[in-house]
Coordinates of C-alpha atoms and ligand atoms in Angstrom, one line a residue:
M1 CA 132.5 118.0 72.8
A2 CA 133.4 115.6 75.6
Q3 CA 133.1 117.1 79.1
E4 CA 136.3 117.6 81.2
P5 CA 136.3 115.1 84.0
L6 CA 135.5 116.8 87.3
D7 CA 138.2 116.9 89.9
V8 CA 136.0 116.6 93.1
H9 CA 139.0 117.3 95.3
A10 CA 139.4 120.8 93.8
L11 CA 135.9 121.7 95.1
E12 CA 135.2 123.8 98.2
P13 CA 134.1 121.6 101.2
D14 CA 130.4 122.3 100.8
A15 CA 130.4 121.8 97.1
F16 CA 132.6 118.7 97.5
R17 CA 130.0 117.2 99.9
E18 CA 127.1 118.1 97.7
K19 CA 128.8 116.5 94.7
V20 CA 130.1 113.3 96.3
Q21 CA 126.9 112.7 98.2
S22 CA 124.8 112.9 95.0
F23 CA 123.0 110.3 92.8
D24 CA 125.1 111.7 89.9
F25 CA 128.3 110.8 91.6
W26 CA 126.8 107.5 92.8
F27 CA 125.8 106.5 89.2
D28 CA 129.2 107.5 87.8
S29 CA 130.9 105.4 90.5
V30 CA 128.9 102.2 90.2
Q31 CA 128.2 101.9 86.5
G32 CA 131.9 101.0 85.8
Y33 CA 131.9 97.9 88.0
L34 CA 128.2 96.8 87.9
D35 CA 127.7 96.9 84.1
G36 CA 127.2 93.5 82.6
L37 CA 127.1 91.6 85.9
E38 CA 124.4 89.0 86.7
H39 CA 123.7 88.6 90.4
G40 CA 126.9 90.5 91.2
H41 CA 129.3 88.4 89.1
R42 CA 130.1 88.0 85.4
P43 CA 127.6 85.6 83.9
D44 CA 130.4 83.3 82.5
T45 CA 132.4 83.1 85.8
P46 CA 132.5 79.4 86.5
E47 CA 131.0 77.8 89.5
V48 CA 133.8 75.8 91.2
A49 CA 132.5 72.6 92.9
L50 CA 133.2 72.8 96.6
A51 CA 133.6 69.9 99.0
E52 CA 130.6 69.7 101.3
P53 CA 132.2 70.9 104.5
E54 CA 133.6 73.9 102.6
R55 CA 130.3 74.6 100.9
D56 CA 128.6 74.4 104.3
R57 CA 131.1 76.9 105.8
L58 CA 130.6 79.3 102.9
V59 CA 126.8 79.2 103.4
T60 CA 127.2 80.1 107.1
T61 CA 129.6 82.9 106.2
L62 CA 127.3 84.3 103.5
C63 CA 124.2 84.0 105.8
N64 CA 126.1 86.2 108.3
Y65 CA 127.0 88.7 105.6
C66 CA 123.3 88.9 104.9
V67 CA 122.6 89.7 108.6
G68 CA 125.2 92.6 108.4
E69 CA 123.8 93.9 105.1
T70 CA 120.3 93.8 106.5
A71 CA 121.5 95.8 109.5
A72 CA 123.1 98.3 107.1
L73 CA 120.0 98.4 104.8
E74 CA 117.6 99.1 107.7
G75 CA 120.1 101.4 109.4
A76 CA 120.8 103.5 106.2
G77 CA 117.1 103.7 105.4
G78 CA 116.2 104.8 109.0
L79 CA 119.0 107.4 109.1
I80 CA 117.4 109.3 106.2
Q81 CA 114.8 110.5 108.6
I82 CA 117.2 112.0 111.1
A83 CA 120.0 113.2 108.7
P84 CA 120.5 116.9 109.3
N85 CA 120.6 118.1 105.7
R86 CA 119.7 117.3 102.1
P87 CA 123.1 116.1 100.8
S88 CA 123.3 113.6 103.7
K89 CA 119.7 112.4 103.1
I90 CA 120.5 111.9 99.4
F91 CA 123.8 110.1 100.2
L92 CA 121.9 107.8 102.6
A93 CA 119.4 107.1 99.8
T94 CA 122.3 105.9 97.6
Q95 CA 123.6 103.8 100.4
T96 CA 120.2 102.3 101.1
V97 CA 120.2 101.2 97.4
D98 CA 123.8 99.8 97.7
E99 CA 122.9 97.8 100.8
G100 CA 119.7 96.4 99.2
R101 CA 121.9 95.3 96.2
H102 CA 124.4 93.7 98.6
L103 CA 121.7 91.7 100.3
E104 CA 120.2 90.7 97.0
V105 CA 123.5 89.5 95.4
L106 CA 124.5 87.6 98.6
S107 CA 121.1 85.9 98.7
W108 CA 121.6 85.0 95.0
R109 CA 125.0 83.5 95.9
L110 CA 123.3 81.4 98.5
R111 CA 120.8 80.1 95.9
E112 CA 123.6 79.3 93.5
L113 CA 125.2 77.2 96.3
G114 CA 122.0 75.2 96.5
V115 CA 120.2 77.0 99.4
A116 CA 116.5 76.7 98.5
D117 CA 115.2 79.2 101.2
P118 CA 117.8 81.9 102.0
E119 CA 115.6 83.6 104.6
A120 CA 115.2 80.4 106.6
E121 CA 118.9 79.6 106.3
I122 CA 119.9 83.1 107.4
E123 CA 117.7 82.8 110.4
A124 CA 119.1 79.4 111.3
R125 CA 122.7 80.3 110.9
A126 CA 122.8 84.0 112.1
S127 CA 125.4 84.7 114.8
R128 CA 124.1 86.0 118.1
S129 CA 126.7 88.7 118.4
L130 CA 125.9 90.1 114.9
L131 CA 122.2 90.1 115.7
E132 CA 123.0 91.9 119.0
F133 CA 125.0 94.5 117.0
K134 CA 122.1 95.0 114.7
R135 CA 119.7 95.5 117.6
K136 CA 122.0 98.1 119.2
L137 CA 122.6 99.9 115.9
L138 CA 118.9 100.2 115.1
A139 CA 118.2 101.3 118.7
L140 CA 120.6 104.3 118.1
V141 CA 118.7 105.1 114.9
R142 CA 115.3 104.8 116.6
G143 CA 116.6 107.0 119.4
R144 CA 117.4 109.7 116.7
D145 CA 121.0 109.8 117.9
W146 CA 122.5 110.9 114.5
L147 CA 126.2 111.1 115.3
A148 CA 126.3 107.9 117.4
A149 CA 124.3 106.0 114.8
V150 CA 126.5 107.2 111.9
F151 CA 129.5 106.1 113.9
A152 CA 128.1 102.7 114.6
Q153 CA 127.0 102.2 111.1
N154 CA 129.3 104.1 108.7
V155 CA 132.5 103.6 110.7
I156 CA 132.2 100.5 112.9
L157 CA 129.9 98.2 110.8
E158 CA 131.3 99.4 107.5
A159 CA 134.9 98.9 108.7
M160 CA 134.0 95.5 110.0
E161 CA 132.4 94.4 106.7
F162 CA 135.1 96.0 104.6
S163 CA 137.9 94.2 106.5
V164 CA 136.1 90.8 106.5
F165 CA 135.1 90.9 102.8
Q166 CA 138.7 91.9 101.8
L167 CA 140.2 89.1 103.7
H168 CA 137.7 86.6 102.5
A169 CA 138.0 87.8 98.8
Q170 CA 141.7 86.7 98.9
S171 CA 140.8 83.0 99.3
A172 CA 137.2 82.8 97.9
D173 CA 136.0 80.8 94.9
P174 CA 135.8 83.0 91.7
R175 CA 132.1 83.8 91.8
T176 CA 132.1 84.7 95.5
R177 CA 135.3 86.8 95.0
E178 CA 133.6 88.9 92.2
V179 CA 130.5 89.4 94.3
L180 CA 132.6 90.6 97.2
A181 CA 134.8 92.8 95.0
G182 CA 131.7 94.8 93.9
I183 CA 130.5 95.1 97.5
I184 CA 133.9 96.3 98.8
K185 CA 133.9 99.2 96.4
D186 CA 130.6 100.4 97.8
E187 CA 131.6 99.9 101.5
R188 CA 134.7 102.1 100.8
R189 CA 132.3 104.9 99.8
H190 CA 130.2 104.4 102.9
I191 CA 133.1 104.6 105.2
G192 CA 134.2 107.8 103.5
F193 CA 130.8 109.4 104.3
G194 CA 131.1 108.4 108.0
E195 CA 134.7 109.7 108.3
N196 CA 133.8 113.0 106.6
E197 CA 130.6 113.5 108.7
L198 CA 132.3 112.7 112.0
G199 CA 135.8 114.1 111.4
R200 CA 134.3 117.6 111.0
R201 CA 132.0 117.2 114.1
L202 CA 134.8 115.8 116.2
R203 CA 136.8 119.0 115.6
E204 CA 133.8 121.2 116.4
M205 CA 132.5 119.3 119.4
P206 CA 135.2 118.2 121.9
L207 CA 132.7 116.2 124.0
L208 CA 131.7 114.1 121.1
R209 CA 134.8 112.0 121.3
E210 CA 133.8 110.8 124.8
R211 CA 130.3 109.9 123.6
L212 CA 131.6 107.9 120.6
T213 CA 134.2 106.2 122.8
A214 CA 131.3 104.9 124.9
V215 CA 129.5 103.7 121.8
R216 CA 132.6 102.0 120.6
E217 CA 133.2 100.3 124.0
E218 CA 129.7 98.8 123.8
L219 CA 130.0 97.6 120.2
D220 CA 133.7 96.5 120.0
P221 CA 133.2 93.2 121.9
L222 CA 130.4 92.3 119.4
V223 CA 132.6 93.2 116.5
L224 CA 135.5 91.1 117.8
R225 CA 133.2 88.1 118.4
S226 CA 131.8 88.5 114.9
F227 CA 135.3 88.5 113.5
E228 CA 136.2 85.3 115.4
E229 CA 133.1 83.6 114.1
A230 CA 133.7 84.9 110.5
M231 CA 137.3 83.7 110.5
D232 CA 136.2 80.3 111.8
S233 CA 133.7 79.9 109.0
I234 CA 136.1 81.3 106.3
G235 CA 138.8 79.0 107.7
T236 CA 141.4 81.8 108.2
P237 CA 144.7 80.4 109.6
R238 CA 145.6 81.6 113.0
E239 CA 148.6 83.6 111.8
E240 CA 146.5 85.7 109.4
R241 CA 143.9 86.6 112.1
P242 CA 145.6 89.7 113.5
E243 CA 145.6 91.3 110.1
L244 CA 141.8 91.5 110.2
G245 CA 141.7 93.3 113.5
R246 CA 144.3 95.8 112.2
S247 CA 142.3 96.6 109.1
Y248 CA 139.3 97.4 111.3
L249 CA 141.3 99.4 113.8
Q250 CA 142.8 101.6 111.0
A251 CA 139.4 102.9 110.0
V252 CA 138.6 103.8 113.6
E253 CA 142.0 105.3 114.2
R254 CA 141.7 107.6 111.2
L255 CA 139.2 109.4 113.2
G256 CA 141.6 109.7 116.1
F257 CA 140.3 106.8 118.2
V258 CA 143.0 104.6 119.6
Ligands
FE2_1 FE1 126.9 96.6 102.4
FE2_2 FE1 127.8 99.6 103.4

């Protein structure tokens, strides 16, 4: 007999967390959109020939996505050590797998675009502000500052990636669009973890808001500079640029930061 689908929202808070932070839940979530893909897109999705300046801009964009994904991969992996409980550690293990996949499919996309050595290209084209963001995020993880590091990674970095990828997917070539669509679905889950983890703590710990505001003030200029650079390389028209900032701010505002 077929099993009734589980309504996770009907679960008690602890049972909900245990369920949505599990590998069972992860596998059910990802198999629907990853099945049958090759390097993150359907094998028969055509490669559209791009004019050289456009191809070159796309390579720069993808190289910087790889920097962000490497930060998330190393950050999520490092956070496992300092996570306060088993469901969080397991969730971060699923996130680490997701981020590794994101880095892999983006590197493949670079190869498909004719980049022979993605590592060298990423190093050559990496934005300084994004590298600085990565350094600061990993310093919070190394400093075992769980709540600040979750905020920097699962709210700020994830919201930044989610917003940029969504905007880019609207105008991207078909293969890049499919790769981004699969990544966006994962990033949505990662933001959910950050909001859940911090939303609860913010209600319990009034001083936490001040601490996280300080983290945000330090990271926001880097996020905004990364946005500008990303929009230059995607070629986003001026009039669409405020949309990106809004999408990022919404995620931060859902936690009560304005
Ligand atoms: Fe990612
Ligand atoms: Fe992520």
